[in-house]
Amino acid sequence: MSALLEIRALHKQFRGLTALDDVSFDVAQGELLGLIGPNGAGKSVLINVVSGVYAASAGTVWLRGTDVTSLPTYQLARRGIARTYQNIRLFARMSVLENVLVADQRYSARPFRTLFAGGRREDCAAAEVLLERVGLAAKRDALAGTLAYGEARRLEIARALAGRPRLLFLDEPAAGMNELESEELAAVIRSFRAELDVIVLIEHDVALIRELSDRLVVMDSGKVIAVGKPAEVLADPRVIEAYLGAEEADG
Amino acid sequence: MIQDYVMQTGINILLAWSVYIILLSGSLSFANGGFMAIGAYVSAVLTVKFGIPLILAAALAGAAAFLFGIVVAYPALRTRGLYLILVTVGITASIKVMIESIDYVGGIQGFTGMSGASPWHVVTLVLVVGAALWLISHSRLQRMLDAVREDELVAASLGINVVHLKVACFGAGAFIAAVAGSFYAHYLLFVRPEDFGILPSVFIVLYVVLGGMNNLWGPPVGATIMTLVPEFTRGLAQWRPTVFGILIVLLLLVRPDGLLPFRVPTERRLRNRPNNP
């Protein structure tokens, strides 16, 4: 079986710094892949390269057997790649509902046609369903800039899903959340699983990642150091060392 | 007299909107004085030397500026913020120098022989452009432009072709500035390169800043005030520019987002329709 997303020998160089060093792994149809590693391991850089925010220095990203490495960001989005951001990046001056509406790709692909169609009587139903599912229906008319932290994170997910993507990359969606909020988030992610081909989840919350992931990829210093089932990978001495530092692992 | 006021105000409203359209996608342009020059000179040459009717000449001049705008937009829009502003200032400066060096259009001496523009041309155009902007402001396109203006990168990751929108806005702004320039030239009957230097470009941007750049009504309000107030304060004689300048500074201290700062409230409209069909 060929993988849906294949990452092959990906390199990313920022001047002197090697952010991604020969990164290769596959993600299969239907999989929820956890991507973990210490800060600065290159997880976010990897998402940025795959979603077209950064250009790869070398290597290839295959999506359903097509080389998508050098496609511009908007075309990757139209091929079904959606993402959230580690530092929340909502459109603060738009309402919650508008943040979701703007991501509807039926319109963004043909911007000038919207002048005469769907102006005043917009189809908000789909957007409202999405808001309902992430628990933000009551906030639909609030400005996105006024949302609380956990709400903003969930709105980012709703906005990412509004384009009907097939692949969703979540960059530390539970960062800064309390236990209750992360449990709600886990429920939200689980509820969308069946509608997506692939979810890639970057997360530091080990409990959350163990609970949600089918498989883990562990990165450290730009390299993939372990791939496998969560239980096995989290018991791997190299992974423990990367997370806790060499001395503690020795002692 | 009234004719003059209508003409000047109308042309300045069009110029303010030409900057506003480019600003919709988040770029501040000081190139519109230059685009206006292209419009004035291209249309003047077409009517005076080739006998083409004014309306057609204005449309052709607009098309020429549109193409020019798009061609320069691709490299120019690779820069952002202050750098883009400098690039647009450079565009205006180089257009002026270019015209000065073309003897065919009179060089630094200027060009004359045009006539025939009436306030009706300008009023009609104001209504047409205003209607187009109103249509945009009530469409999903406005929201996409808002997204580009707020965060280009996120807009792109939602499937919006950011470059396409920004270049289109730049071209549309160039078109409107050039058509306004055509009518300007055929009303004044005489144009010189120095009518289109950096200063007019700065003034056009000021109309927008003064009126407010978040909705389509701000720029015409700013343009009207800045056109008519100096006309009706002639009693101040040589102090006029000084008093006017101080007034603008004070006004922007009190209302930093312009006189009409509100955003087009698409969300408010939606709120009134709880059960959308």
XYZ file of N, CA, C and O in Angstrom, chain A residues 15-182:
672
model
N 20.299 29.748 6.437
C 21.697 30.192 6.509
C 22.547 29.079 7.109
O 22.626 28.028 6.553
N 23.098 29.318 8.289
C 23.967 28.291 8.862
C 23.222 27.163 9.552
O 23.773 26.103 9.818
N 21.936 27.393 9.842
C 21.226 26.436 10.687
C 20.514 25.376 9.853
O 19.794 25.695 8.918
N 20.729 24.129 10.218
C 20.003 23.048 9.555
C 18.766 22.738 10.377
O 18.856 22.183 11.467
N 17.592 23.118 9.852
C 16.360 22.924 10.616
C 15.755 21.552 10.350
O 15.160 20.948 11.234
N 15.908 21.083 9.110
C 15.458 19.728 8.767
C 16.628 19.018 8.102
O 17.231 19.547 7.170
N 16.931 17.824 8.599
C 18.102 17.118 8.118
C 17.694 15.717 7.685
O 17.516 14.835 8.519
N 17.475 15.553 6.382
C 17.161 14.238 5.824
C 15.941 13.603 6.493
O 16.008 12.477 6.990
N 14.849 14.331 6.509
C 13.628 13.829 7.148
C 12.824 13.011 6.136
O 12.515 13.500 5.054
N 12.537 11.773 6.499
C 11.705 10.912 5.649
C 10.733 10.135 6.513
O 11.128 9.567 7.531
N 9.487 10.164 6.151
C 8.515 9.227 6.722
C 7.249 9.266 5.882
O 7.077 10.136 5.021
N 6.368 8.298 6.105
C 5.121 8.208 5.357
C 3.954 8.428 6.306
O 4.067 8.158 7.496
N 2.853 8.882 5.751
C 1.617 8.906 6.521
C 0.570 8.198 5.674
O 0.399 8.521 4.495
N -0.101 7.226 6.282
C -1.045 6.421 5.523
C -2.443 7.012 5.608
O -2.756 7.798 6.503
N -3.272 6.617 4.648
C -4.686 6.999 4.631
C -5.336 6.655 5.974
O -5.178 5.558 6.492
N -6.054 7.611 6.529
C -6.802 7.350 7.752
C -6.000 7.457 9.029
O -6.517 7.239 10.120
N -4.733 7.816 8.893
C -3.868 7.785 10.065
C -3.879 9.104 10.828
O -3.956 10.180 10.233
N -3.777 9.027 12.152
C -3.504 10.214 12.959
C -2.079 10.066 13.472
O -1.784 9.193 14.284
N -1.221 10.886 12.938
C 0.197 10.771 13.243
C 0.588 11.833 14.263
O 0.343 13.021 14.059
N 1.185 11.400 15.341
C 1.704 12.347 16.331
C 3.139 12.697 15.975
O 3.929 11.821 15.620
N 3.448 14.002 16.031
C 4.812 14.444 15.724
C 5.336 15.112 16.985
O 4.815 16.142 17.409
N 6.332 14.489 17.608
C 6.816 15.036 18.866
C 8.320 15.255 18.811
O 9.002 14.815 17.876
N 8.823 15.904 19.826
C 10.242 16.202 19.906
C 10.437 17.446 20.739
O 9.508 18.229 20.900
N 11.657 17.633 21.261
C 11.911 18.812 22.095
C 11.792 20.099 21.275
O 11.757 20.067 20.051
N 11.738 21.232 21.962
C 11.681 22.517 21.268
C 12.874 22.665 20.348
O 13.987 22.292 20.694
N 12.635 23.195 19.155
C 13.721 23.382 18.208
C 14.072 22.123 17.440
O 15.070 22.082 16.729
N 13.239 21.093 17.547
C 13.546 19.834 16.860
C 13.243 19.928 15.369
O 13.716 19.122 14.581
N 12.431 20.912 14.975
C 12.111 21.066 13.558
C 10.697 20.653 13.194
O 10.352 20.568 12.021
N 9.858 20.428 14.191
C 8.488 19.963 13.920
C 7.689 21.026 13.160
O 7.073 20.731 12.146
N 7.720 22.252 13.682
C 6.955 23.320 13.017
C 7.537 23.643 11.647
O 6.796 23.925 10.705
N 8.868 23.575 11.552
C 9.505 23.826 10.252
C 8.995 22.801 9.242
O 8.679 23.137 8.095
N 8.881 21.559 9.694
C 8.402 20.505 8.797
C 6.993 20.836 8.288
O 6.724 20.752 7.086
N 6.113 21.230 9.202
C 4.753 21.598 8.785
C 4.791 22.786 7.835
O 4.075 22.826 6.833
N 5.652 23.751 8.137
C 5.753 24.930 7.275
C 6.238 24.567 5.875
O 5.802 25.162 4.894
N 7.128 23.596 5.790
C 7.605 23.176 4.469
C 6.499 22.408 3.735
O 6.213 22.678 2.570
N 5.849 21.502 4.435
C 4.825 20.691 3.770
C 3.646 21.560 3.343
O 3.049 21.342 2.288
N 3.303 22.585 4.133
C 2.157 23.424 3.769
C 2.560 24.597 2.875
O 1.738 25.447 2.555
N 3.842 24.665 2.497
C 4.250 25.644 1.500
C 4.644 27.000 2.051
O 4.903 27.923 1.296
N 4.687 27.141 3.369
C 5.092 28.425 3.944
C 6.590 28.654 3.711
O 7.016 29.750 3.379
N 7.374 27.600 3.894
C 8.798 27.651 3.554
C 9.040 26.765 2.342
O 8.353 25.764 2.159
N 10.041 27.131 1.528
C 10.462 26.253 0.442
C 11.494 25.273 0.993
O 12.340 25.650 1.804
N 11.400 24.022 0.563
C 12.374 23.030 0.995
C 13.730 23.331 0.365
O 13.801 23.807 -0.767
N 14.808 23.086 1.100
C 16.141 23.247 0.512
C 16.466 22.063 -0.385
O 17.149 22.195 -1.391
N 15.996 20.882 -0.010
C 16.167 19.678 -0.830
C 15.150 18.657 -0.358
O 14.588 18.790 0.734
N 14.932 17.649 -1.184
C 13.989 16.601 -0.811
C 12.642 16.792 -1.484
O 12.433 17.759 -2.213
N 11.745 15.863 -1.236
C 10.470 15.843 -1.947
C 9.325 15.534 -1.005
O 9.474 14.753 -0.073
N 8.188 16.179 -1.257
C 6.945 15.824 -0.581
C 6.004 15.277 -1.641
O 5.730 15.949 -2.634
N 5.581 14.035 -1.458
C 4.647 13.417 -2.402
C 3.281 13.367 -1.764
O 3.125 12.881 -0.654
N 2.280 13.872 -2.477
C 0.908 13.779 -1.993
C 0.139 12.937 -3.005
O 0.000 13.328 -4.157
N -0.339 11.795 -2.580
C -1.019 10.843 -3.483
C -0.211 10.603 -4.753
O -0.742 10.626 -5.860
N 1.097 10.439 -4.586
C 1.933 10.121 -5.735
C 2.315 11.300 -6.602
O 2.986 11.144 -7.609
N 1.901 12.532 -6.230
C 2.279 13.719 -6.990
C 3.315 14.513 -6.198
O 3.171 14.680 -4.982
N 4.323 14.989 -6.902
C 5.328 15.822 -6.252
C 4.740 17.213 -6.013
O 4.457 17.941 -6.958
N 4.541 17.570 -4.753
C 3.945 18.876 -4.442
C 4.952 19.802 -3.745
O 4.587 20.842 -3.213
N 6.231 19.428 -3.782
C 7.236 20.145 -2.992
C 7.282 21.636 -3.287
O 7.397 22.440 -2.382
N 7.198 21.995 -4.578
C 7.417 23.404 -4.891
C 6.131 24.154 -5.223
O 6.172 25.261 -5.742
N 4.989 23.565 -4.891
C 3.736 24.276 -5.154
C 3.580 25.438 -4.192
O 3.982 25.360 -3.043
N 2.983 26.555 -4.661
C 2.728 27.661 -3.734
C 1.674 27.283 -2.696
O 0.870 26.372 -2.907
N 1.709 28.025 -1.599
C 0.845 27.717 -0.456
C -0.621 27.542 -0.842
O -1.271 26.588 -0.437
N -1.139 28.498 -1.664
C -2.578 28.448 -1.930
C -2.958 27.217 -2.741
O -4.060 26.691 -2.607
N -2.018 26.748 -3.576
C -2.343 25.544 -4.349
C -2.318 24.293 -3.485
O -3.091 23.366 -3.694
N -1.410 24.286 -2.497
C -1.410 23.166 -1.555
C -2.725 23.146 -0.784
O -3.299 22.091 -0.544
N -3.198 24.350 -0.423
C -4.485 24.424 0.280
C -5.591 23.852 -0.603
O -6.455 23.117 -0.142
N -5.538 24.188 -1.899
C -6.580 23.690 -2.794
C -6.454 22.194 -3.038
O -7.403 21.555 -3.472
N -5.270 21.639 -2.762
C -5.124 20.187 -2.856
C -5.465 19.494 -1.546
O -5.223 18.306 -1.376
N -5.984 20.267 -0.602
C -6.522 19.629 0.590
C -5.654 19.687 1.831
O -5.924 19.005 2.811
N -4.596 20.496 1.798
C -3.767 20.620 2.999
C -4.220 21.832 3.807
O -4.272 22.942 3.293
N -4.588 21.602 5.056
C -4.978 22.704 5.944
C -4.147 22.615 7.208
O -3.598 21.562 7.524
N -4.059 23.725 7.916
C -3.191 23.739 9.088
C -3.629 24.786 10.098
O -4.388 25.698 9.796
N -3.130 24.627 11.309
C -3.257 25.683 12.309
C -1.847 26.142 12.653
O -0.867 25.568 12.177
N -1.762 27.187 13.453
C -0.460 27.784 13.746
C -0.148 27.692 15.231
O -1.033 27.806 16.074
N 1.146 27.526 15.492
C 1.597 27.407 16.874
C 1.263 28.679 17.654
O 0.707 28.619 18.735
N 1.609 29.827 17.042
C 1.153 31.097 17.609
C -0.117 31.450 16.864
O -0.096 31.689 15.672
N -1.227 31.462 17.557
C -2.543 31.583 16.916
C -2.566 32.742 15.919
O -2.137 33.839 16.234
N -3.041 32.467 14.713
C -3.100 33.528 13.703
C -4.489 33.622 13.110
O -4.716 33.237 11.973
N -5.407 34.139 13.906
C -6.758 34.375 13.410
C -6.811 35.753 12.759
O -5.923 36.575 12.974
N -7.867 35.998 11.987
C -8.103 37.347 11.480
C -8.835 38.110 12.584
O -10.052 38.017 12.727
N -8.065 38.849 13.374
C -8.593 39.405 14.617
C -9.716 40.398 14.377
O -10.606 40.547 15.204
N -9.686 41.080 13.226
C -10.688 42.113 12.969
C -11.940 41.572 12.295
O -12.848 42.331 11.983
N -11.972 40.265 12.077
C -13.190 39.671 11.531
C -13.935 38.951 12.652
O -13.350 38.569 13.653
N -15.227 38.760 12.419
C -16.000 38.014 13.405
C -15.621 36.537 13.331
O -14.970 36.080 12.396
N -16.053 35.803 14.341
C -15.790 34.367 14.397
C -16.350 33.688 13.145
O -15.669 32.909 12.473
N -17.598 34.022 12.821
C -18.226 33.420 11.650
C -17.458 33.765 10.370
O -17.235 32.908 9.516
N -17.041 35.017 10.252
C -16.321 35.437 9.048
C -14.994 34.699 8.891
O -14.574 34.393 7.774
N -14.329 34.435 10.010
C -13.086 33.686 9.943
C -13.305 32.326 9.282
O -12.446 31.839 8.562
N -14.453 31.726 9.557
C -14.746 30.424 8.957
C -15.204 30.601 7.505
O -14.773 29.875 6.611
N -16.044 31.619 7.268
C -16.572 31.828 5.909
C -15.458 32.112 4.900
O -15.517 31.661 3.758
N -14.447 32.847 5.331
C -13.404 33.253 4.397
C -12.582 32.053 3.922
O -11.918 32.109 2.897
N -12.654 30.969 4.662
C -11.848 29.798 4.320
C -12.570 28.847 3.370
O -12.039 27.799 3.021
N -13.773 29.233 2.952
C -14.540 28.356 2.073
C -13.957 28.398 0.666
O -14.033 29.411 -0.025
N -13.378 27.296 0.236
C -12.636 27.313 -1.027
C -13.521 27.314 -2.262
O -13.048 27.524 -3.367
N -14.807 27.097 -2.083
C -15.670 27.204 -3.262
C -15.633 28.627 -3.810
O -15.922 28.872 -4.964
N -15.296 29.581 -2.944
C -15.270 30.974 -3.369
C -13.855 31.484 -3.601
O -13.617 32.229 -4.540
N -12.921 31.076 -2.753
C -11.582 31.650 -2.871
C -10.906 31.235 -4.171
O -10.006 31.912 -4.646
N -11.364 30.136 -4.776
C -10.761 29.733 -6.036
C -11.194 30.645 -7.185
O -10.502 30.756 -8.185
N -12.333 31.304 -7.022
C -12.815 32.203 -8.083
C -13.277 33.505 -7.454
O -14.465 33.814 -7.432
N -12.335 34.310 -6.975
C -12.706 35.463 -6.148
C -13.612 36.468 -6.838
O -14.479 37.042 -6.211
N -13.436 36.687 -8.161
C -14.183 37.764 -8.796
C -15.613 37.370 -9.118
O -16.470 38.216 -9.330
N -15.864 36.069 -9.153
C -17.235 35.633 -9.386
C -18.116 35.927 -8.183
O -19.336 35.984 -8.308
N -17.505 36.098 -7.022
C -18.313 36.307 -5.827
C -18.982 37.677 -5.839
O -19.841 37.948 -5.032
N -18.549 38.545 -6.782
C -19.116 39.891 -6.820
C -20.613 39.863 -7.064
O -21.355 40.667 -6.536
N -21.038 38.932 -7.903
C -22.440 38.931 -8.276
C -23.209 37.766 -7.669
O -24.406 37.658 -7.852
N -22.506 36.894 -6.978
C -23.184 35.724 -6.424
C -22.867 35.577 -4.945
O -21.767 35.845 -4.505
N -23.841 35.172 -4.219
C -23.598 34.850 -2.815
C -23.181 36.037 -1.990
O -22.510 35.881 -0.986
N -23.534 37.227 -2.430
C -23.162 38.399 -1.677
C -23.977 38.547 -0.414
O -23.497 38.263 0.676
N -25.217 38.959 -0.569
C -25.981 39.287 0.621
C -26.631 38.076 1.271
O -26.870 38.065 2.448
N -26.924 37.086 0.452
C -27.540 35.902 1.047
C -26.520 34.780 1.021
O -26.489 33.960 0.126
N -25.700 34.791 2.032
C -24.624 33.823 2.024
C -25.066 32.506 2.630
O -25.938 32.450 3.486
N -24.394 31.482 2.191
C -24.637 30.174 2.757
C -23.762 30.020 3.996
O -22.610 29.638 3.923
N -24.352 30.363 5.129
C -23.591 30.293 6.377
C -23.820 28.973 7.093
O -23.222 28.714 8.141
N -24.698 28.138 6.546
C -25.102 26.947 7.289
C -23.905 26.060 7.622
O -23.717 25.662 8.772
N -23.063 25.804 6.612
C -21.922 24.913 6.839
C -20.992 25.493 7.890
O -20.505 24.790 8.780
N -20.773 26.805 7.797
C -19.885 27.457 8.756
C -20.454 27.377 10.159
O -19.737 27.157 11.138
N -21.770 27.515 10.266
C -22.392 27.465 11.596
C -22.333 26.067 12.184
O -22.147 25.899 13.392
N -22.460 25.059 11.308
C -22.330 23.688 11.795
C -20.931 23.468 12.368
O -20.755 22.897 13.444
N -19.926 23.978 11.634
C -18.546 23.836 12.108
C -18.353 24.520 13.462
O -17.727 23.951 14.370
N -18.900 25.719 13.590
C -18.759 26.442 14.858
C -19.437 25.672 15.987
O -18.921 25.596 17.102
N -20.590 25.111 15.667
C -21.302 24.297 16.649
C -20.408 23.148 17.131
O -20.283 22.885 18.319
N -19.762 22.503 16.169
C -18.975 21.312 16.510
C -17.739 21.625 17.341
O -17.259 20.774 18.075
N -17.186 22.840 17.188
C -16.048 23.182 18.039
C -16.497 23.993 19.262
O -15.672 24.515 20.010
N -17.811 24.100 19.441
C -18.330 24.740 20.643
C -18.260 26.247 20.636
O -18.119 26.874 21.687
N -18.346 26.853 19.440
C -18.241 28.310 19.374
C -19.493 28.952 18.780
O -19.480 30.122 18.412
N -20.577 28.185 18.696
C -21.790 28.712 18.054
C -22.256 29.998 18.725
O -22.681 30.937 18.049
N -22.128 30.075 20.033
C -22.619 31.253 20.753
C -21.769 32.480 20.473
O -22.192 33.604 20.712
N -20.555 32.271 19.960
C -19.634 33.390 19.759
C -19.575 33.834 18.310
O -18.674 34.573 17.926
N -20.514 33.390 17.497
C -20.351 33.584 16.046
C -20.144 35.028 15.630
O -19.433 35.316 14.681
N -20.726 35.980 16.331
C -20.624 37.374 15.919
C -19.575 38.162 16.692
O -19.400 39.351 16.467
N -18.887 37.484 17.611
C -17.822 38.179 18.343
C -16.636 38.391 17.416
O -16.412 37.612 16.482
N -15.869 39.441 17.652
C -14.631 39.615 16.883
C -13.638 38.557 17.345
O -13.495 38.303 18.538
N -12.946 37.968 16.369
C -12.029 36.871 16.705
C -10.950 37.334 17.685
O -10.483 36.553 18.514
N -10.586 38.617 17.597
C -9.550 39.126 18.488
C -9.950 39.146 19.951
O -9.101 39.304 20.825
N -11.248 38.993 20.222
C -11.700 39.068 21.614
C -11.855 37.683 22.256
O -12.251 37.585 23.413
N -11.555 36.623 21.516
C -11.777 35.276 22.057
C -10.751 34.927 23.132
O -9.621 35.410 23.119
N -11.177 34.076 24.039
C -10.244 33.525 25.022
C -9.317 32.537 24.310
O -9.604 32.088 23.193
N -8.239 32.217 24.971
C -7.180 31.426 24.357
C -7.671 30.086 23.780
O -7.462 29.782 22.598
N -8.358 29.331 24.619
C -8.826 28.014 24.171
C -9.828 28.130 23.031
O -9.827 27.321 22.097
N -10.653 29.163 23.090
C -11.637 29.382 22.014
C -10.933 29.717 20.706
O -11.315 29.234 19.646
N -9.895 30.559 20.817
C -9.155 30.943 19.614
C -8.531 29.708 18.972
O -8.551 29.555 17.746
N -7.982 28.814 19.784
C -7.399 27.580 19.242
C -8.451 26.760 18.506
O -8.201 26.215 17.435
N -9.640 26.673 19.099
C -10.687 25.867 18.457
C -11.190 26.546 17.185
O -11.520 25.879 16.213
N -11.217 27.881 17.184
C -11.636 28.582 15.974
C -10.629 28.349 14.843
O -11.011 28.197 13.681
N -9.352 28.297 15.199
C -8.349 28.007 14.170
C -8.609 26.650 13.530
O -8.454 26.486 12.322
N -9.002 25.698 14.350
C -9.299 24.365 13.803
C -10.526 24.432 12.897
O -10.527 23.894 11.784
N -11.560 25.137 13.353
C -12.772 25.265 12.527
C -12.447 25.954 11.203
O -12.920 25.534 10.142
N -11.626 26.995 11.264
C -11.258 27.701 10.031
C -10.477 26.783 9.090
O -10.715 26.770 7.878
N -9.566 26.005 9.663
C -8.788 25.080 8.836
C -9.712 24.060 8.170
O -9.502 23.672 7.030
N -10.754 23.646 8.885
C -11.646 22.621 8.340
C -12.651 23.188 7.348
O -13.251 22.441 6.570
N -12.844 24.503 7.350
C -13.868 25.106 6.498
C -13.558 24.937 5.020
O -14.449 24.991 4.183
N -12.291 24.753 4.672
C -11.938 24.526 3.279
C -12.120 23.083 2.855
O -11.676 22.698 1.784
N -12.764 22.276 3.672
C -12.948 20.841 3.413
C -11.648 20.155 3.034
O -11.516 19.583 1.954
N -10.643 20.231 3.908
C -9.350 19.636 3.578
C -9.378 18.115 3.710
O -10.329 17.554 4.264
N -8.348 17.495 3.161
C -8.172 16.046 3.351
C -7.065 15.777 4.369
O -7.010 14.723 4.974
N -6.136 16.729 4.487
C -5.043 16.576 5.450
C -5.052 17.774 6.392
O -5.153 18.908 5.947
N -4.954 17.483 7.674
C -4.961 18.575 8.646
C -3.713 18.495 9.513
O -3.404 17.436 10.082
N -2.987 19.604 9.567
C -1.804 19.681 10.419
C -2.121 20.585 11.603
O -2.472 21.757 11.417
N -2.002 20.054 12.786
C -2.300 20.840 13.982
C -0.989 21.090 14.722
O -0.333 20.160 15.178
N -0.615 22.368 14.826
C 0.663 22.700 15.456
C 0.426 23.113 16.910
O 0.027 24.236 17.187
N 0.660 22.183 17.806
C 0.476 22.388 19.251
C -0.887 22.995 19.596
O -0.975 24.055 20.216
N -1.952 22.300 19.217
C -3.287 22.860 19.472
C -3.613 22.945 20.965
O -4.460 23.744 21.358
N -2.964 22.155 21.789
C -3.309 22.157 23.213
C -2.352 23.009 24.039
O -2.472 23.066 25.262
N -1.427 23.693 23.369
C -0.443 24.487 24.114
C -1.149 25.500 25.001
O -2.043 26.212 24.551
N -0.760 25.539 26.253
C -1.307 26.520 27.182
C -2.717 26.222 27.659
O -3.326 27.032 28.335
N -3.245 25.039 27.300
C -4.599 24.710 27.751
C -4.535 23.968 29.071
O -3.578 23.231 29.333
N -5.584 24.124 29.885
C -5.650 23.305 31.097
C -6.187 21.924 30.745
O -6.548 21.658 29.600
N -6.249 21.064 31.755
C -6.595 19.666 31.490
C -7.986 19.513 30.872
O -8.171 18.780 29.912
N -8.914 20.305 31.407
C -10.288 20.220 30.902
C -10.345 20.660 29.435
O -10.945 19.993 28.592
N -9.674 21.772 29.160
C -9.671 22.278 27.793
C -9.023 21.284 26.847
O -9.487 21.069 25.733
N -7.924 20.653 27.274
C -7.305 19.681 26.382
C -8.171 18.463 26.166
O -8.142 17.890 25.095
